[in-house]
mmCIF file of C-alpha atoms and ligand atoms in Angstrom:
data_model
loop_
_atom_site.group_PDB
_atom_site.id
_atom_site.type_symbol
_atom_site.label_atom_id
_atom_site.label_comp_id
_atom_site.label_asym_id
_atom_site.label_seq_id
_atom_site.Cartn_x
_atom_site.Cartn_y
_atom_site.Cartn_z
ATOM 1 C CA MET W 577 -10.282 -17.589 -10.871
ATOM 2 C CA THR W 578 -6.508 -16.354 -11.267
ATOM 3 C CA PHE W 579 -5.076 -15.243 -7.931
ATOM 4 C CA SER W 580 -2.344 -12.669 -7.422
ATOM 5 C CA PRO W 581 0.925 -14.282 -7.141
ATOM 6 C CA VAL W 582 2.332 -13.960 -3.401
ATOM 7 C CA LEU W 583 5.613 -12.305 -2.195
ATOM 8 C CA THR W 584 7.706 -13.428 0.850
ATOM 9 C CA PHE W 585 8.635 -10.384 3.499
ATOM 10 C CA ASN W 586 11.741 -10.748 5.363
ATOM 11 C CA ASP W 587 9.796 -11.957 8.534
ATOM 12 C CA GLY W 588 9.178 -14.995 6.169
ATOM 13 C CA ASN W 589 5.012 -13.805 5.986
ATOM 14 C CA THR W 590 4.086 -13.236 2.809
ATOM 15 C CA ILE W 591 2.235 -10.991 0.851
ATOM 16 C CA PRO W 592 -0.592 -11.557 -2.210
ATOM 17 C CA GLN W 593 1.419 -8.640 -4.558
ATOM 18 C CA LEU W 594 -2.304 -7.282 -5.776
ATOM 19 C CA GLY W 595 -4.146 -5.603 -3.330
ATOM 20 C CA TYR W 596 -6.896 -3.163 -3.085
ATOM 21 C CA GLY W 597 -7.032 0.356 -1.533
ATOM 22 C CA VAL W 598 -9.735 2.467 -0.041
ATOM 23 C CA TRP W 599 -8.458 6.449 0.526
ATOM 24 C CA GLN W 600 -11.322 8.657 0.136
ATOM 25 C CA VAL W 601 -13.964 5.920 0.618
ATOM 26 C CA GLU W 602 -16.388 6.699 2.797
ATOM 27 C CA ASP W 603 -17.307 4.077 5.254
ATOM 28 C CA ASP W 604 -20.843 2.631 4.169
ATOM 29 C CA ILE W 605 -19.224 2.335 0.529
ATOM 30 C CA ALA W 606 -16.016 0.962 1.773
ATOM 31 C CA GLU W 607 -18.647 -1.976 2.949
ATOM 32 C CA LYS W 608 -20.352 -2.637 -0.317
ATOM 33 C CA VAL W 609 -17.075 -2.110 -2.254
ATOM 34 C CA VAL W 610 -14.760 -4.265 -0.323
ATOM 35 C CA VAL W 611 -17.027 -6.752 -0.709
ATOM 36 C CA GLN W 612 -16.850 -6.206 -4.774
ATOM 37 C CA ALA W 613 -13.170 -6.261 -4.242
ATOM 38 C CA PHE W 614 -13.350 -10.146 -2.596
ATOM 39 C CA GLU W 615 -16.266 -11.260 -5.314
ATOM 40 C CA ALA W 616 -13.322 -9.509 -8.002
ATOM 41 C CA GLY W 617 -10.893 -11.973 -6.495
ATOM 42 C CA PHE W 618 -8.431 -9.360 -4.282
ATOM 43 C CA ARG W 619 -7.723 -11.095 -0.973
ATOM 44 C CA HIS W 620 -5.923 -7.996 -0.237
ATOM 45 C CA ILE W 621 -7.137 -4.713 1.860
ATOM 46 C CA ASP W 622 -5.206 -1.659 2.228
ATOM 47 C CA THR W 623 -6.779 0.559 4.412
ATOM 48 C CA ALA W 624 -5.680 3.452 7.227
ATOM 49 C CA LYS W 625 -7.110 4.830 10.533
ATOM 50 C CA ILE W 626 -7.073 8.685 8.622
ATOM 51 C CA TYR W 627 -9.239 6.490 6.181
ATOM 52 C CA GLY W 628 -11.951 6.594 8.788
ATOM 53 C CA ASN W 629 -13.282 2.652 6.973
ATOM 54 C CA GLU W 630 -11.934 0.475 9.249
ATOM 55 C CA ALA W 631 -15.465 -0.218 10.436
ATOM 56 C CA GLY W 632 -16.553 -0.656 7.118
ATOM 57 C CA VAL W 633 -13.825 -2.744 6.075
ATOM 58 C CA GLY W 634 -14.093 -5.008 9.567
ATOM 59 C CA ARG W 635 -18.392 -5.219 7.774
ATOM 60 C CA ALA W 636 -17.047 -6.387 4.501
ATOM 61 C CA ILE W 637 -14.595 -8.777 5.632
ATOM 62 C CA GLU W 638 -17.502 -10.235 8.011
ATOM 63 C CA ARG W 639 -19.911 -10.362 5.343
ATOM 64 C CA SER W 640 -17.653 -11.662 2.673
ATOM 65 C CA GLY W 641 -17.370 -15.209 4.946
ATOM 66 C CA LEU W 642 -13.564 -15.069 4.357
ATOM 67 C CA LYS W 643 -11.691 -16.779 7.053
ATOM 68 C CA PRO W 644 -9.157 -14.784 8.507
ATOM 69 C CA GLU W 645 -6.084 -16.654 7.185
ATOM 70 C CA GLU W 646 -7.558 -16.547 3.783
ATOM 71 C CA ILE W 647 -6.990 -12.752 2.776
ATOM 72 C CA PHE W 648 -4.529 -10.218 3.990
ATOM 73 C CA ILE W 649 -5.581 -6.695 5.623
ATOM 74 C CA THR W 650 -3.270 -3.930 6.826
ATOM 75 C CA THR W 651 -3.978 -0.996 8.452
ATOM 76 C CA LYS W 652 -1.873 2.262 9.140
ATOM 77 C CA LEU W 653 -1.316 4.258 12.361
ATOM 78 C CA TRP W 654 -1.551 8.248 11.686
ATOM 79 C CA ASN W 655 0.612 10.795 12.519
ATOM 80 C CA ALA W 656 -0.810 12.165 15.257
ATOM 81 C CA ASP W 657 -0.491 8.980 17.160
ATOM 82 C CA GLN W 658 2.817 8.582 16.555
ATOM 83 C CA GLY W 659 5.079 7.499 19.826
ATOM 84 C CA TYR W 660 5.211 4.471 22.232
ATOM 85 C CA GLU W 661 2.426 4.132 24.306
ATOM 86 C CA SER W 662 -0.196 6.118 21.864
ATOM 87 C CA THR W 663 0.832 4.025 18.817
ATOM 88 C CA LEU W 664 -0.291 0.519 21.511
ATOM 89 C CA LYS W 665 -4.112 2.358 21.819
ATOM 90 C CA ALA W 666 -4.557 3.475 18.764
ATOM 91 C CA PHE W 667 -3.675 -0.142 17.106
ATOM 92 C CA GLU W 668 -5.997 -1.910 19.863
ATOM 93 C CA GLU W 669 -8.596 1.048 18.460
ATOM 94 C CA SER W 670 -8.091 0.632 15.468
ATOM 95 C CA MET W 671 -8.693 -3.533 15.449
ATOM 96 C CA ASP W 672 -11.922 -3.181 17.335
ATOM 97 C CA ARG W 673 -13.011 -0.765 13.788
ATOM 98 C CA LEU W 674 -11.927 -3.913 12.480
ATOM 99 C CA GLY W 675 -12.706 -6.211 14.129
ATOM 100 C CA LEU W 676 -10.005 -8.299 13.924
ATOM 101 C CA GLU W 677 -8.219 -10.331 16.671
ATOM 102 C CA THR W 678 -4.269 -10.511 14.912
ATOM 103 C CA LEU W 679 -3.392 -8.082 11.845
ATOM 104 C CA ASP W 680 -1.429 -9.641 9.104
ATOM 105 C CA MET W 681 0.355 -5.705 8.277
ATOM 106 C CA TYR W 682 0.579 -2.460 10.622
ATOM 107 C CA LEU W 683 2.479 0.604 9.159
ATOM 108 C CA ILE W 684 3.515 3.965 10.509
ATOM 109 C CA HIS W 685 2.071 5.857 7.701
ATOM 110 C CA TRP W 686 3.986 9.429 7.452
ATOM 111 C CA MET W 687 7.823 9.511 8.396
ATOM 112 C CA GLN W 688 6.853 13.168 10.223
ATOM 113 C CA PRO W 689 10.671 14.012 10.590
ATOM 114 C CA LYS W 690 9.967 17.438 12.105
ATOM 115 C CA GLN W 691 7.814 15.591 14.774
ATOM 116 C CA ASP W 692 10.416 13.122 15.731
ATOM 117 C CA LYS W 693 8.518 10.226 16.830
ATOM 118 C CA TYR W 694 9.088 8.034 14.646
ATOM 119 C CA VAL W 695 11.843 5.278 16.283
ATOM 120 C CA ASP W 696 9.574 5.602 19.855
ATOM 121 C CA THR W 697 6.723 4.351 17.401
ATOM 122 C CA TRP W 698 8.780 1.658 15.436
ATOM 123 C CA LYS W 699 9.655 0.125 18.962
ATOM 124 C CA ALA W 700 6.014 -0.181 19.719
ATOM 125 C CA LEU W 701 5.485 -2.201 16.144
ATOM 126 C CA ILE W 702 7.958 -4.355 16.969
ATOM 127 C CA GLU W 703 6.280 -4.799 20.450
ATOM 128 C CA LEU W 704 3.129 -5.542 18.917
ATOM 129 C CA GLN W 705 4.736 -8.055 16.472
ATOM 130 C CA LYS W 706 6.762 -9.817 19.405
ATOM 131 C CA GLN W 707 2.940 -10.194 21.301
ATOM 132 C CA GLY W 708 1.403 -11.979 17.775
ATOM 133 C CA ARG W 709 -1.114 -8.773 17.294
ATOM 134 C CA VAL W 710 0.389 -8.307 13.939
ATOM 135 C CA LYS W 711 2.161 -10.792 11.608
ATOM 136 C CA THR W 712 4.094 -7.917 9.623
ATOM 137 C CA ILE W 713 5.301 -4.636 10.225
ATOM 138 C CA GLY W 714 6.243 -2.156 8.034
ATOM 139 C CA VAL W 715 6.717 1.722 7.048
ATOM 140 C CA SER W 716 5.283 3.987 4.369
ATOM 141 C CA ASN W 717 6.310 7.022 3.401
ATOM 142 C CA PHE W 718 10.002 7.128 4.538
ATOM 143 C CA THR W 719 13.141 7.804 3.133
ATOM 144 C CA LYS W 720 15.947 5.926 2.396
ATOM 145 C CA ALA W 721 17.720 7.904 5.915
ATOM 146 C CA GLY W 722 14.604 7.369 8.087
ATOM 147 C CA LEU W 723 14.981 3.609 7.058
ATOM 148 C CA GLN W 724 18.241 3.748 7.708
ATOM 149 C CA ARG W 725 18.127 5.590 11.205
ATOM 150 C CA LEU W 726 15.138 2.731 11.957
ATOM 151 C CA ILE W 727 17.977 0.189 11.570
ATOM 152 C CA ASP W 728 20.628 1.311 13.141
ATOM 153 C CA GLU W 729 18.467 1.976 16.520
ATOM 154 C CA THR W 730 16.242 -0.735 16.534
ATOM 155 C CA GLY W 731 18.239 -3.591 14.479
ATOM 156 C CA VAL W 732 14.815 -4.118 12.379
ATOM 157 C CA VAL W 733 14.712 -3.534 9.108
ATOM 158 C CA PRO W 734 10.784 -2.748 8.045
ATOM 159 C CA ALA W 735 9.321 -5.764 5.910
ATOM 160 C CA ILE W 736 8.459 -2.613 3.031
ATOM 161 C CA ASN W 737 8.096 0.914 2.268
ATOM 162 C CA GLN W 738 4.624 1.778 0.996
ATOM 163 C CA VAL W 739 5.450 4.755 -1.317
ATOM 164 C CA GLU W 740 3.820 7.201 -3.852
ATOM 165 C CA LEU W 741 4.777 5.731 -7.190
ATOM 166 C CA HIS W 742 3.973 4.880 -10.813
ATOM 167 C CA PRO W 743 4.972 5.105 -13.986
ATOM 168 C CA PHE W 744 5.488 9.065 -13.977
ATOM 169 C CA PHE W 745 6.999 9.358 -10.606
ATOM 170 C CA ASN W 746 8.233 5.866 -10.898
ATOM 171 C CA GLN W 747 11.166 6.243 -7.473
ATOM 172 C CA ALA W 748 13.883 3.759 -9.113
ATOM 173 C CA GLU W 749 16.057 5.014 -6.135
ATOM 174 C CA LEU W 750 14.404 4.294 -3.604
ATOM 175 C CA ARG W 751 13.431 0.775 -4.999
ATOM 176 C CA GLU W 752 16.818 -0.348 -5.430
ATOM 177 C CA PHE W 753 17.775 0.993 -1.928
ATOM 178 C CA ASN W 754 14.859 -1.123 -0.552
ATOM 179 C CA ALA W 755 15.674 -4.129 -2.590
ATOM 180 C CA SER W 756 18.995 -3.666 -0.813
ATOM 181 C CA LYS W 757 18.164 -3.440 2.917
ATOM 182 C CA GLY W 758 15.403 -6.962 2.039
ATOM 183 C CA ILE W 759 12.607 -4.093 2.120
ATOM 184 C CA LEU W 760 9.789 -5.084 -0.515
ATOM 185 C CA THR W 761 8.229 -2.084 -1.975
ATOM 186 C CA GLN W 762 4.454 -1.271 -2.366
ATOM 187 C CA ALA W 763 3.075 1.735 -4.742
ATOM 188 C CA TRP W 764 0.587 3.881 -3.912
ATOM 189 C CA SER W 765 -1.808 6.125 -6.216
ATOM 190 C CA PRO W 766 -0.177 2.879 -7.873
ATOM 191 C CA LEU W 767 -2.853 4.990 -11.703
ATOM 192 C CA GLY W 768 -1.648 8.012 -11.100
ATOM 193 C CA GLN W 769 -5.101 8.797 -10.105
ATOM 194 C CA GLY W 770 -6.439 7.520 -12.936
ATOM 195 C CA GLY W 771 -6.368 10.811 -15.903
ATOM 196 C CA GLU W 772 -2.832 11.319 -17.088
ATOM 197 C CA LEU W 773 -1.985 8.620 -17.094
ATOM 198 C CA LEU W 774 -3.810 6.581 -18.317
ATOM 199 C CA GLU W 775 -4.724 8.560 -21.099
ATOM 200 C CA SER W 776 -0.794 8.941 -22.393
ATOM 201 C CA SER W 777 -0.012 7.681 -25.868
ATOM 202 C CA ILE W 778 2.820 5.101 -24.616
ATOM 203 C CA ILE W 779 -0.040 3.200 -22.354
ATOM 204 C CA GLY W 780 -2.042 3.202 -24.964
ATOM 205 C CA GLN W 781 -0.036 1.583 -27.191
ATOM 206 C CA ILE W 782 0.610 -0.712 -25.329
ATOM 207 C CA ALA W 783 -3.023 -1.886 -23.999
ATOM 208 C CA ALA W 784 -3.872 -1.984 -28.049
ATOM 209 C CA LYS W 785 -1.106 -4.439 -28.125
ATOM 210 C CA HIS W 786 -2.082 -6.616 -25.978
ATOM 211 C CA GLY W 787 -5.736 -6.114 -25.652
ATOM 212 C CA ALA W 788 -6.040 -4.629 -22.388
ATOM 213 C CA THR W 789 -6.975 -1.226 -21.035
ATOM 214 C CA PRO W 790 -4.384 1.300 -19.770
ATOM 215 C CA ALA W 791 -5.183 0.598 -16.734
ATOM 216 C CA GLN W 792 -4.205 -3.351 -16.764
ATOM 217 C CA VAL W 793 -1.185 -1.964 -18.174
ATOM 218 C CA VAL W 794 0.080 0.603 -15.541
ATOM 219 C CA ILE W 795 -1.454 -2.550 -13.090
ATOM 220 C CA ALA W 796 1.132 -5.468 -14.972
ATOM 221 C CA TRP W 797 3.471 -3.214 -14.242
ATOM 222 C CA HIS W 798 3.658 -2.870 -11.180
ATOM 223 C CA LEU W 799 3.891 -6.660 -11.034
ATOM 224 C CA ALA W 800 6.476 -7.251 -13.504
ATOM 225 C CA VAL W 801 8.770 -4.293 -11.870
ATOM 226 C CA GLY W 802 8.085 -6.291 -8.323
ATOM 227 C CA ASN W 803 5.926 -3.748 -7.161
ATOM 228 C CA VAL W 804 2.935 -5.049 -4.363
ATOM 229 C CA VAL W 805 0.038 -2.450 -6.146
ATOM 230 C CA ILE W 806 -3.024 -1.506 -3.965
ATOM 231 C CA PRO W 807 -5.015 0.229 -6.863
ATOM 232 C CA LYS W 808 -8.306 1.848 -5.855
ATOM 233 C CA SER W 809 -11.336 2.772 -7.638
ATOM 234 C CA VAL W 810 -15.396 2.168 -6.375
ATOM 235 C CA THR W 811 -16.361 1.400 -10.139
ATOM 236 C CA GLU W 812 -17.277 -2.505 -10.149
ATOM 237 C CA SER W 813 -16.546 -2.600 -13.316
ATOM 238 C CA ARG W 814 -13.127 -1.464 -12.716
ATOM 239 C CA ILE W 815 -12.690 -3.461 -10.010
ATOM 240 C CA ARG W 816 -12.759 -6.531 -11.844
ATOM 241 C CA GLU W 817 -10.720 -5.099 -14.524
ATOM 242 C CA ASN W 818 -8.287 -3.930 -11.998
ATOM 243 C CA TYR W 819 -8.345 -7.209 -11.010
ATOM 244 C CA ALA W 820 -7.836 -8.944 -13.982
ATOM 245 C CA ALA W 821 -4.602 -6.850 -15.215
ATOM 246 C CA LEU W 822 -3.450 -10.574 -13.195
ATOM 247 C CA ASP W 823 -3.783 -12.239 -17.272
ATOM 248 C CA VAL W 824 -1.661 -9.158 -18.594
ATOM 249 C CA SER W 825 1.969 -10.031 -19.217
ATOM 250 C CA LEU W 826 4.087 -6.963 -20.204
ATOM 251 C CA ASP W 827 7.392 -8.298 -22.001
ATOM 252 C CA GLU W 828 10.778 -6.610 -22.257
ATOM 253 C CA THR W 829 10.204 -3.685 -24.449
ATOM 254 C CA ASP W 830 6.892 -2.676 -23.194
ATOM 255 C CA VAL W 831 8.241 -2.418 -19.321
ATOM 256 C CA GLN W 832 11.328 0.041 -20.704
ATOM 257 C CA ALA W 833 8.923 1.482 -22.419
ATOM 258 C CA ILE W 834 6.970 2.353 -19.160
ATOM 259 C CA ASN W 835 10.090 2.842 -17.054
ATOM 260 C CA GLY W 836 11.220 5.821 -20.128
ATOM 261 C CA MET W 837 8.168 7.775 -18.451
ATOM 262 C CA ASP W 838 9.234 8.786 -15.477
ATOM 263 C CA LYS W 839 9.533 12.324 -15.335
ATOM 264 C CA SER W 840 11.763 13.184 -11.611
ATOM 265 C CA ALA W 841 14.519 13.724 -13.189
ATOM 266 C CA GLU W 842 12.643 16.721 -14.663
ATOM 267 C CA GLY W 843 11.276 17.801 -10.671
ATOM 268 C CA ALA W 844 8.008 16.533 -11.987
ATOM 269 C CA GLY W 845 5.929 13.366 -11.419
ATOM 270 C CA ARG W 846 5.539 13.965 -7.851
ATOM 271 C CA ILE W 847 1.306 14.103 -6.314
ATOM 272 C CA GLY W 848 1.783 13.570 -3.053
ATOM 273 C CA ALA W 849 3.749 14.978 -0.365
ATOM 274 C CA ASP W 850 7.712 14.837 0.127
ATOM 275 C CA PRO W 851 8.049 12.563 2.863
ATOM 276 C CA ALA W 852 11.048 14.455 3.670
ATOM 277 C CA VAL W 853 9.994 17.503 4.611
ATOM 278 C CA SER W 854 5.788 16.703 5.420
ATOM 279 C CA ASP W 855 4.904 17.394 8.434
ATOM 280 C CA PHE W 856 0.355 17.144 8.609
ATOM 281 C CA ALA W 857 -1.120 16.628 11.715
HETATM 282 N N1 LIG N 725 0.443 5.460 2.264
HETATM 283 C C1 LIG N 725 -0.110 6.344 1.800
HETATM 284 O O1 LIG N 725 0.121 7.896 2.131
HETATM 285 C C2 LIG N 725 -1.109 6.689 0.434
HETATM 286 C C3 LIG N 725 -1.237 7.364 0.004
HETATM 287 C C4 LIG N 725 -1.825 7.901 -0.528
HETATM 288 C C5 LIG N 725 -3.168 6.060 -1.065
HETATM 289 N N2 LIG N 725 -2.584 5.126 -0.534
HETATM 290 C C6 LIG N 725 -3.238 3.528 -0.945
HETATM 291 O O2 LIG N 725 -3.014 3.497 -1.968
HETATM 292 C C7 LIG N 725 -4.120 3.129 -2.623
HETATM 293 C C8 LIG N 725 -4.440 4.221 -4.354
HETATM 294 O O3 LIG N 725 -3.796 4.623 -4.475
HETATM 295 P P1 LIG N 725 -4.986 6.306 -5.300
HETATM 296 O O4 LIG N 725 -6.407 5.933 -4.546
HETATM 297 O O5 LIG N 725 -4.559 7.234 -4.579
HETATM 298 O O6 LIG N 725 -5.096 6.260 -6.538
HETATM 299 P P2 LIG N 725 -4.736 5.540 -7.750
HETATM 300 O O7 LIG N 725 -5.059 3.612 -6.835
HETATM 301 O O8 LIG N 725 -3.953 5.681 -8.090
HETATM 302 O O9 LIG N 725 -6.108 5.653 -8.588
HETATM 303 C C9 LIG N 725 -7.460 5.939 -8.258
HETATM 304 C C10 LIG N 725 -8.407 6.726 -9.305
HETATM 305 O O10 LIG N 725 -7.952 6.091 -10.648
HETATM 306 C C11 LIG N 725 -9.425 5.741 -10.582
HETATM 307 N N3 LIG N 725 -9.678 4.182 -11.525
HETATM 308 C C12 LIG N 725 -9.160 3.334 -10.398
HETATM 309 N N4 LIG N 725 -9.106 2.140 -11.483
HETATM 310 C C13 LIG N 725 -9.860 2.315 -13.044
HETATM 311 C C14 LIG N 725 -9.565 2.340 -13.922
HETATM 312 N N5 LIG N 725 -9.751 1.057 -13.906
HETATM 313 N N6 LIG N 725 -9.568 2.641 -15.298
HETATM 314 C C15 LIG N 725 -9.886 4.353 -14.858
HETATM 315 N N7 LIG N 725 -9.896 4.671 -13.822
HETATM 316 C C16 LIG N 725 -9.880 4.312 -12.767
HETATM 317 C C17 LIG N 725 -10.304 5.892 -10.138
HETATM 318 O O11 LIG N 725 -11.383 5.763 -9.951
HETATM 319 P P3 LIG N 725 -13.044 5.250 -9.285
HETATM 320 O O12 LIG N 725 -12.772 5.366 -8.070
HETATM 321 O O13 LIG N 725 -14.200 6.602 -9.519
HETATM 322 O O14 LIG N 725 -13.292 4.370 -10.453
HETATM 323 C C18 LIG N 725 -9.758 7.059 -8.854
HETATM 324 O O15 LIG N 725 -9.670 8.027 -9.680
HETATM 325 C C19 LIG N 725 -5.336 3.742 -2.028
HETATM 326 O O16 LIG N 725 -6.343 3.232 -1.874
HETATM 327 C C20 LIG N 725 -4.725 3.763 -1.066
HETATM 328 O O17 LIG N 725 -5.281 2.283 -0.259
HETATM 329 C C21 LIG N 725 -2.110 5.171 0.171
#
């Protein structure tokens, strides 16, 4: 079996570059599909408190028989739990649901600038890492200004920034900023949530050239540009297909053609909320 390449964080730990995401997957289904993902070869799972399926992921880990050191598990602190003490409490509750002693990576799910608690929240993550409860700490949906503030006020640089990122919204500027600070970039909705992106003619032509599927081409592009990538599927054949993207290698012409699909200059491409202004409970 091909194993995912690993990338090294600024704290010295490593992460499998290709992982499996479980947003919008019911808890009982999560148990089944995470087991299928492990069988396909995935060793990195991305969940969050708000997905309501940490327990299902935990049951899948137990069923898989895989040892903690063989897998990489991420969960995220939800917005309503931001703040120092509430973060410490929410972390323990997530760990109980996951059934884990130590977590590979804990992320602040959204910056929530209006709430303005993310620096205190980050201090709690720093404490959890000091205590050895979590190996790696990072953020999700952070802007350049938010990252800079965390660094300025705590001196601790997040290991990763997980953001919306796909060929229609490729975040070139933020990726460059992240890299300049030693922060890895992780792509959420990496397939653009399926649909239009996977049906586009540019992706179709590159897929035909490599004897690959459109989803595999998009995943191979993420891997080629250095993103950590976490496609979601509840369809077993697609879980296997997505994992097999590791065997597809794009050339520079393909990568440039996909880079050219970005729509952000036209003010388009983004599917989800804008972290600079988003404010949800
Ligand atoms: N941090 C954040 O705020 C945030 C936000 C959103 C997502 N995420 C993370 O990122 C992960 C992935 O993002 P996402 O779930 O939004 O979207 P995605 O991975 O871009 O796309 C998932 C959609 O694509 C379909 N699909 C998957 N593989 C396919 C294939 N090989 N061929 C055709 N269609 C395929 C899936 O269908 P089926 O499932 O029906 O097969 C599903 O409808 C999430 O699960 C979550 O872990 C994080």
